[in-house]
């Protein structure tokens, strides 16, 4: 059946807004060319969207041109402000952006184990309010949160998980209380990182891939045919619980020690580095930074560059001399690749994704030197061709994914024709 006039107008409006989002400001003539709509139809939709406060004239296409086609239209970016949070076990990072996703302000704070649930939540919420104020946002329309742990697919809430701080779950509820007009949602951090890698990172050309997150704890995200797969209980990608050879015990329902976590967590990576005499000062630098420093330094040594290890201040000063044997860096990366290949091979045997991205801070530190080693081992372990790539976004992928999700949700609501909410 042909679309009704109101449905056709709605479709045209959404098409124009998506083009303005993707291409940036456009003239009415350019909209006509890109949409294939008639000049009168484009003129009508431009007027509707302008009256609705969604687009506005942002410039002129050329000084010599006159008339409505010379006007350049763009989305009213400050129509809504968005916040994104990357919640880690010991820190939280916040970014505030406008409706088109342009970051206006960002900051992060450490939150130690001894902070206590109440003070930890207050510190995180205060950071959101401070960053919003710095960005010039009177109110937040949408807040996207990335956090470790399982997200209940029926309620969309962060489930109580053993080993994760209590303040994580309290944070979501407190933000909704302090920001009653905002739409607050939470998603697993690795899933958000995969979304970011698919949209802006290493998997832009792939509809099917797996992201192996290598940070404080290993995780995985599965994207099949362009869609993120969460599983029946939201637990797709809990690869830390995967039973693997080379560990002293099996994981349990409440403890992933003995699973792939024991091979690929940042503590395990730092411990492996120490076996090869590579400095990994966990006590001074923190476990993730220690693992990142060791892997980055080893990759640099393999490339023939000077290796730097981040000291307590993060300045790059070495805490210990590197081994005199220049081959130790390569052997360490080989051993790490062997460990990672065990987990990757299990995922590949079941899903055959064709592409695996080594994400997170450790994946970024290893770069191509680590990715090529994992791919070489995969070629020997499975007949299924698998392209192993290093992340291009690193640890920032979670915050980027949270921001993309918040932007999509805000635009979905604001770009929907009909009675638009007032902001």
Coordinates of C-alpha atoms in Angstrom, one line a residue:
X1 CA 0.0 0.0 0.0
X2 CA 1.2 3.5 -0.8
X3 CA 2.3 5.5 2.3
X4 CA -0.2 8.1 3.6
X5 CA 0.8 11.8 3.3
X6 CA 1.7 12.0 7.0
X7 CA 3.8 8.8 6.8
X8 CA 5.6 10.0 3.7
X9 CA 6.4 13.3 5.4
X10 CA 7.7 11.5 8.4
X11 CA 9.9 9.3 6.3
X12 CA 11.2 12.3 4.4
X13 CA 12.0 14.2 7.6
X14 CA 13.9 11.3 9.1
X15 CA 15.9 10.8 5.8
X16 CA 16.9 14.5 5.7
X17 CA 17.9 14.5 9.4
X18 CA 20.0 11.4 9.0
X19 CA 21.8 13.0 6.0
X20 CA 22.5 16.1 8.0
X21 CA 23.9 13.9 10.7
X22 CA 26.1 12.0 8.4
X23 CA 27.2 14.6 5.9
X24 CA 27.0 17.8 8.0
X25 CA 25.3 21.0 7.0
X26 CA 23.7 20.9 3.5
X27 CA 21.8 23.3 1.2
X28 CA 18.2 22.5 0.2
X29 CA 19.7 21.8 -3.3
X30 CA 22.1 19.2 -1.8
X31 CA 19.2 17.6 0.2
X32 CA 17.2 17.4 -3.1
X33 CA 20.1 15.7 -4.8
X34 CA 20.8 13.2 -2.0
X35 CA 17.2 12.3 -1.2
X36 CA 15.9 12.3 -4.8
X37 CA 12.9 14.3 -3.6
X38 CA 11.3 17.1 -5.6
X39 CA 12.2 20.8 -4.8
X40 CA 8.7 21.5 -3.3
X41 CA 8.9 18.5 -1.1
X42 CA 12.4 19.5 0.2
X43 CA 11.2 23.0 0.8
X44 CA 8.3 21.7 2.8
X45 CA 10.4 19.4 5.0
X46 CA 13.0 22.1 5.6
X47 CA 10.2 24.4 6.8
X48 CA 8.8 21.7 9.1
X49 CA 12.1 20.8 10.6
X50 CA 13.0 24.5 11.1
X51 CA 9.7 25.2 12.9
X52 CA 10.2 22.1 15.0
X53 CA 13.6 23.6 16.1
X54 CA 15.6 20.7 14.8
X55 CA 17.5 22.5 12.0
X56 CA 18.5 26.0 11.4
X57 CA 20.4 28.1 8.9
X58 CA 24.1 27.9 9.7
X59 CA 25.6 29.7 6.8
X60 CA 25.6 30.4 3.0
X61 CA 26.7 28.1 0.3
X62 CA 28.4 30.9 -1.7
X63 CA 28.5 34.7 -1.7
X64 CA 27.3 34.9 -5.3
X65 CA 24.3 32.7 -4.8
X66 CA 20.9 34.0 -3.8
X67 CA 17.6 32.4 -2.8
X68 CA 16.7 29.5 -0.4
X69 CA 19.1 27.1 -2.1
X70 CA 22.1 29.3 -1.0
X71 CA 21.2 28.7 2.7
X72 CA 23.1 26.0 4.5
X73 CA 21.1 24.0 7.0
X74 CA 22.4 22.1 10.0
X75 CA 21.1 20.2 13.0
X76 CA 20.6 22.4 16.0
X77 CA 23.3 20.8 18.1
X78 CA 22.4 22.4 21.4
X79 CA 18.8 21.2 21.2
X80 CA 19.9 18.4 23.6
X81 CA 23.0 17.5 25.6
X82 CA 24.2 14.0 26.2
X83 CA 26.5 12.4 28.8
X84 CA 28.6 9.2 28.5
X85 CA 30.2 7.4 31.4
X86 CA 32.9 4.7 31.4
X87 CA 32.7 3.1 34.8
X88 CA 35.7 0.9 35.8
X89 CA 36.4 -0.9 39.0
X90 CA 38.6 1.9 40.3
X91 CA 37.6 5.0 38.2
X92 CA 34.9 6.7 36.2
X93 CA 35.3 8.9 33.1
X94 CA 32.6 11.3 31.8
X95 CA 32.1 13.1 28.5
X96 CA 29.3 15.5 27.7
X97 CA 28.4 16.2 24.1
X98 CA 25.8 17.9 22.0
X99 CA 23.0 16.4 19.8
X100 CA 25.4 15.6 16.9
X101 CA 27.9 13.9 19.2
X102 CA 30.5 16.7 19.4
X103 CA 32.3 16.4 22.8
X104 CA 32.1 19.6 24.7
X105 CA 33.9 18.6 28.0
X106 CA 35.3 15.5 29.6
X107 CA 37.1 14.4 32.8
X108 CA 37.8 11.4 35.0
X109 CA 38.4 10.6 38.6
X110 CA 39.9 7.6 40.5
X111 CA 37.7 5.8 42.9
X112 CA 39.6 3.5 45.2
X113 CA 38.4 0.3 46.9
X114 CA 38.4 2.1 50.3
X115 CA 36.1 4.9 49.2
X116 CA 32.9 3.3 50.4
X117 CA 29.7 2.9 48.4
X118 CA 28.1 6.2 49.3
X119 CA 31.1 8.4 48.8
X120 CA 32.0 6.6 45.6
X121 CA 28.6 7.2 44.1
X122 CA 28.6 10.8 45.2
X123 CA 32.0 11.4 43.6
X124 CA 30.9 9.9 40.3
X125 CA 27.6 11.8 40.2
X126 CA 29.4 15.1 41.1
X127 CA 31.8 14.5 38.3
X128 CA 28.8 14.2 35.9
X129 CA 27.4 17.5 37.2
X130 CA 30.7 19.3 36.9
X131 CA 31.4 18.1 33.4
X132 CA 27.9 19.1 32.3
X133 CA 28.4 22.5 33.8
X134 CA 31.7 22.9 32.0
X135 CA 30.0 21.9 28.8
X136 CA 27.3 24.6 29.2
X137 CA 24.6 22.0 29.6
X138 CA 21.7 23.2 31.7
X139 CA 20.2 19.7 31.6
X140 CA 21.0 16.3 30.2
X141 CA 18.6 14.6 27.8
X142 CA 20.3 11.2 27.6
X143 CA 22.9 9.5 29.7
X144 CA 24.7 6.3 28.5
X145 CA 26.7 4.3 30.9
X146 CA 29.3 1.5 30.2
X147 CA 30.1 -0.8 33.1
X148 CA 31.5 -4.3 33.6
X149 CA 29.1 -7.0 34.5
X150 CA 25.9 -8.5 33.2
X151 CA 23.0 -6.4 32.1
X152 CA 19.6 -8.0 32.7
X153 CA 18.0 -8.2 29.2
X154 CA 14.4 -7.9 30.6
X155 CA 15.0 -4.9 32.8
X156 CA 18.1 -3.3 31.3
X157 CA 19.6 -3.1 34.8
X158 CA 23.1 -4.0 35.9
X159 CA 22.9 -7.3 37.8
X160 CA 24.6 -7.9 41.1
X161 CA 27.9 -9.6 40.2
X162 CA 30.4 -11.1 42.6
X163 CA 33.7 -9.2 42.5
X164 CA 32.3 -5.9 41.2
X165 CA 32.0 -2.8 43.5
X166 CA 28.5 -2.2 44.9
X167 CA 28.7 1.5 43.9
X168 CA 28.3 0.5 40.2
X169 CA 24.7 -0.6 40.7
X170 CA 23.9 2.3 43.0
X171 CA 25.3 4.8 40.6
X172 CA 22.7 4.1 37.9
X173 CA 19.8 4.6 40.3
X174 CA 21.3 7.7 41.9
X175 CA 21.9 9.3 38.5
X176 CA 18.3 8.8 37.6
X177 CA 17.2 10.3 40.9
X178 CA 19.5 13.4 40.5
X179 CA 18.7 13.8 36.8
X180 CA 14.9 13.0 36.7
X181 CA 14.4 14.5 33.2
X182 CA 17.3 12.4 31.7
X183 CA 17.0 9.0 30.0
X184 CA 19.6 6.9 31.8
X185 CA 20.6 3.5 30.5
X186 CA 23.5 1.1 31.1
X187 CA 25.2 -1.4 28.9
X188 CA 28.1 -3.8 29.3
X189 CA 31.4 -2.0 28.7
X190 CA 32.7 -4.5 26.2
X191 CA 29.5 -4.4 24.1
X192 CA 29.8 -0.6 23.9
X193 CA 33.5 -0.9 22.9
X194 CA 32.4 -3.3 20.1
X195 CA 29.8 -0.7 18.9
X196 CA 32.5 1.9 18.8
X197 CA 35.0 -0.3 16.9
X198 CA 32.2 -1.1 14.4
X199 CA 31.2 2.5 13.8
X200 CA 34.5 4.3 14.2
X201 CA 37.3 1.8 14.7
X202 CA 39.0 -1.4 13.5
X203 CA 35.8 -3.2 12.4
X204 CA 34.2 -0.5 10.2
X205 CA 34.2 -2.9 7.2
X206 CA 32.8 -5.9 9.1
X207 CA 29.2 -6.8 9.8
X208 CA 30.4 -9.9 11.8
X209 CA 33.3 -9.9 14.2
X210 CA 34.2 -10.5 17.8
X211 CA 35.9 -8.0 20.1
X212 CA 38.3 -9.5 22.7
X213 CA 38.6 -6.9 25.4
X214 CA 42.0 -6.9 27.1
X215 CA 42.0 -4.7 30.2
X216 CA 41.6 -5.3 33.9
X217 CA 39.7 -8.5 33.1
X218 CA 39.1 -10.1 29.7
X219 CA 35.7 -9.9 28.0
X220 CA 34.3 -10.4 24.6
X221 CA 31.5 -8.9 22.5
X222 CA 29.8 -10.6 19.6
X223 CA 28.5 -8.8 16.5
X224 CA 26.7 -11.1 14.0
X225 CA 25.2 -9.7 10.8
X226 CA 25.5 -6.2 12.1
X227 CA 23.7 -6.9 15.4
X228 CA 25.1 -7.0 18.9
X229 CA 24.3 -10.4 20.5
X230 CA 23.7 -10.3 24.3
X231 CA 22.4 -13.8 24.9
X232 CA 19.4 -15.1 26.9
X233 CA 20.7 -13.8 30.3
X234 CA 22.9 -10.9 28.9
X235 CA 26.0 -13.0 29.4
X236 CA 27.3 -13.4 25.8
X237 CA 31.1 -12.8 25.9
X238 CA 31.8 -13.6 29.6
X239 CA 34.9 -15.2 28.3
X240 CA 36.8 -15.0 31.6
X241 CA 34.8 -18.0 32.8
X242 CA 35.8 -20.1 29.8
X243 CA 37.6 -23.3 31.0
X244 CA 41.0 -23.5 29.3
X245 CA 44.2 -25.6 29.6
X246 CA 47.2 -24.1 31.4
X247 CA 45.4 -23.2 34.6
X248 CA 45.5 -24.9 38.0
X249 CA 41.7 -25.2 38.5
X250 CA 38.3 -24.7 36.9
X251 CA 36.3 -21.5 37.2
X252 CA 33.2 -21.6 39.3
X253 CA 29.8 -19.7 39.1
X254 CA 31.1 -17.0 41.4
X255 CA 34.8 -16.9 40.5
X256 CA 36.5 -16.9 37.1
X257 CA 39.9 -17.7 38.5
X258 CA 41.0 -20.9 36.7
X259 CA 39.3 -19.8 33.5
X260 CA 40.6 -17.7 30.6
X261 CA 40.7 -14.8 33.1
X262 CA 43.8 -16.5 34.7
X263 CA 45.6 -16.3 31.4
X264 CA 44.5 -12.9 30.0
X265 CA 43.7 -10.6 32.9
X266 CA 46.0 -7.6 33.3
X267 CA 47.4 -9.2 36.5
X268 CA 48.2 -12.4 34.5
X269 CA 49.8 -10.4 31.7
X270 CA 52.0 -8.5 34.2
X271 CA 52.9 -11.8 35.8
X272 CA 53.9 -13.3 32.5
X273 CA 56.0 -10.3 31.7
X274 CA 57.9 -10.8 34.9
X275 CA 58.7 -14.3 33.9
X276 CA 60.6 -12.9 30.9
X277 CA 62.4 -10.3 33.0
X278 CA 60.3 -7.5 31.6
X279 CA 59.5 -4.8 34.2
X280 CA 55.9 -4.6 35.4
X281 CA 55.8 -2.6 38.6
X282 CA 52.2 -3.5 39.6
X283 CA 52.5 -2.1 43.1
X284 CA 53.6 1.3 41.9
X285 CA 51.8 1.7 38.6
X286 CA 48.6 -0.3 39.1
X287 CA 47.9 -3.6 37.5
X288 CA 46.4 -2.4 34.2
X289 CA 49.1 0.2 33.7
X290 CA 51.8 -2.3 34.5
X291 CA 50.4 -4.8 31.9
X292 CA 50.1 -2.0 29.3
X293 CA 53.6 -0.7 30.0
X294 CA 55.1 -4.2 29.6
X295 CA 53.2 -5.0 26.4
X296 CA 53.8 -1.6 24.8
X297 CA 57.5 -1.7 25.7
X298 CA 57.9 -5.2 24.3
X299 CA 56.1 -4.2 21.1
X300 CA 58.4 -1.2 20.8
X301 CA 61.5 -3.4 21.3
X302 CA 60.3 -5.8 18.6
X303 CA 60.0 -2.8 16.3
X304 CA 63.5 -1.8 17.2
X305 CA 62.4 1.3 19.2
X306 CA 63.4 2.3 22.7
X307 CA 61.1 0.8 25.3
X308 CA 59.6 3.0 28.0
X309 CA 57.8 1.8 31.0
X310 CA 55.3 4.0 32.8
X311 CA 56.3 4.8 36.4
X312 CA 54.1 5.8 39.3
X313 CA 53.4 9.2 37.9
X314 CA 52.7 7.9 34.4
X315 CA 55.6 10.0 33.0
X316 CA 57.2 7.1 31.1
X317 CA 60.2 6.8 33.4
X318 CA 61.5 3.3 33.7
X319 CA 61.1 1.5 37.0
X320 CA 63.6 -1.3 36.2
X321 CA 66.1 -2.0 33.4
X322 CA 64.9 -4.0 30.5
X323 CA 66.6 -7.4 29.9
X324 CA 69.9 -7.3 28.1
X325 CA 68.6 -10.1 25.8
X326 CA 66.8 -8.2 23.0
X327 CA 64.9 -11.4 22.1
X328 CA 63.1 -11.5 25.4
X329 CA 60.5 -9.0 24.2
X330 CA 59.6 -11.1 21.2
X331 CA 59.4 -14.3 23.4
X332 CA 57.1 -12.5 25.8
X333 CA 54.7 -11.4 23.0
X334 CA 54.9 -15.0 21.6
X335 CA 53.9 -16.4 25.0
X336 CA 51.1 -13.9 25.4
X337 CA 49.8 -14.7 21.9
X338 CA 49.8 -18.4 22.8
X339 CA 47.5 -17.6 25.7
X340 CA 45.2 -15.3 23.8
X341 CA 44.9 -17.8 21.0
X342 CA 43.5 -20.4 23.4
X343 CA 40.5 -18.1 24.1
X344 CA 40.2 -16.8 20.5
X345 CA 40.2 -20.4 19.1
X346 CA 37.2 -21.4 21.2
X347 CA 35.2 -18.4 20.0
X348 CA 36.2 -19.0 16.4
X349 CA 35.3 -22.7 16.5
X350 CA 31.7 -21.8 17.6
X351 CA 31.0 -18.5 15.8
X352 CA 33.3 -18.4 12.9
X353 CA 33.3 -14.6 13.0
X354 CA 36.0 -14.1 10.4
X355 CA 37.5 -11.2 12.3
X356 CA 38.7 -10.7 15.9
X357 CA 39.7 -7.3 17.2
X358 CA 42.1 -7.2 20.2
X359 CA 40.6 -4.3 22.1
X360 CA 41.2 -2.5 25.4
X361 CA 44.3 -0.9 26.7
X362 CA 46.4 -4.1 26.5
X363 CA 45.2 -4.8 22.9
X364 CA 46.1 -1.3 21.9
X365 CA 49.5 -1.6 23.6
X366 CA 50.3 -4.8 21.7
X367 CA 49.3 -3.3 18.4
X368 CA 50.1 -5.1 15.1
X369 CA 53.0 -6.9 16.8
X370 CA 50.7 -8.8 19.1
X371 CA 47.8 -9.2 16.6
X372 CA 49.9 -10.8 13.9
X373 CA 51.3 -13.3 16.4
X374 CA 47.7 -14.3 17.5
X375 CA 46.7 -14.6 13.8
X376 CA 49.7 -16.9 13.0
X377 CA 48.7 -19.2 15.9
X378 CA 45.1 -19.2 14.8
X379 CA 46.1 -20.3 11.3
X380 CA 47.7 -23.4 12.9
X381 CA 44.8 -24.1 15.3
X382 CA 41.8 -23.8 13.1
X383 CA 40.9 -24.2 9.4
X384 CA 38.6 -21.2 9.7
X385 CA 40.2 -18.1 8.3
X386 CA 40.4 -15.4 11.0
X387 CA 41.6 -11.8 10.5
X388 CA 43.0 -10.6 13.9
X389 CA 43.3 -6.9 14.2
X390 CA 44.5 -4.5 16.9
X391 CA 42.0 -1.9 18.2
X392 CA 42.2 1.6 16.9
X393 CA 40.3 3.1 19.9
X394 CA 41.9 1.3 22.8
X395 CA 40.5 2.0 26.3
X396 CA 38.6 5.0 24.9
X397 CA 36.2 2.7 23.0
X398 CA 33.9 2.3 26.0
X399 CA 33.3 6.0 26.4
X400 CA 32.9 6.4 22.7
X401 CA 30.4 3.6 22.5
X402 CA 28.4 5.0 25.4
X403 CA 28.3 8.4 23.6
X404 CA 27.2 6.9 20.3
X405 CA 24.5 5.0 22.1
X406 CA 23.3 8.1 23.9
X407 CA 23.3 10.1 20.7
X408 CA 21.3 7.4 18.8
X409 CA 18.7 7.3 21.5
X410 CA 18.3 11.0 21.8
X411 CA 18.0 11.4 18.1
X412 CA 15.6 8.5 17.8
X413 CA 13.3 10.4 20.2
X414 CA 13.8 13.9 18.9
X415 CA 13.8 13.0 15.3
X416 CA 10.5 11.1 15.5
X417 CA 7.7 13.2 13.9
X418 CA 4.7 14.1 15.9
X419 CA 4.5 15.9 19.2
X420 CA 8.1 16.5 20.1
X421 CA 9.2 16.8 23.7
X422 CA 10.1 20.2 25.0
X423 CA 13.6 20.6 26.4

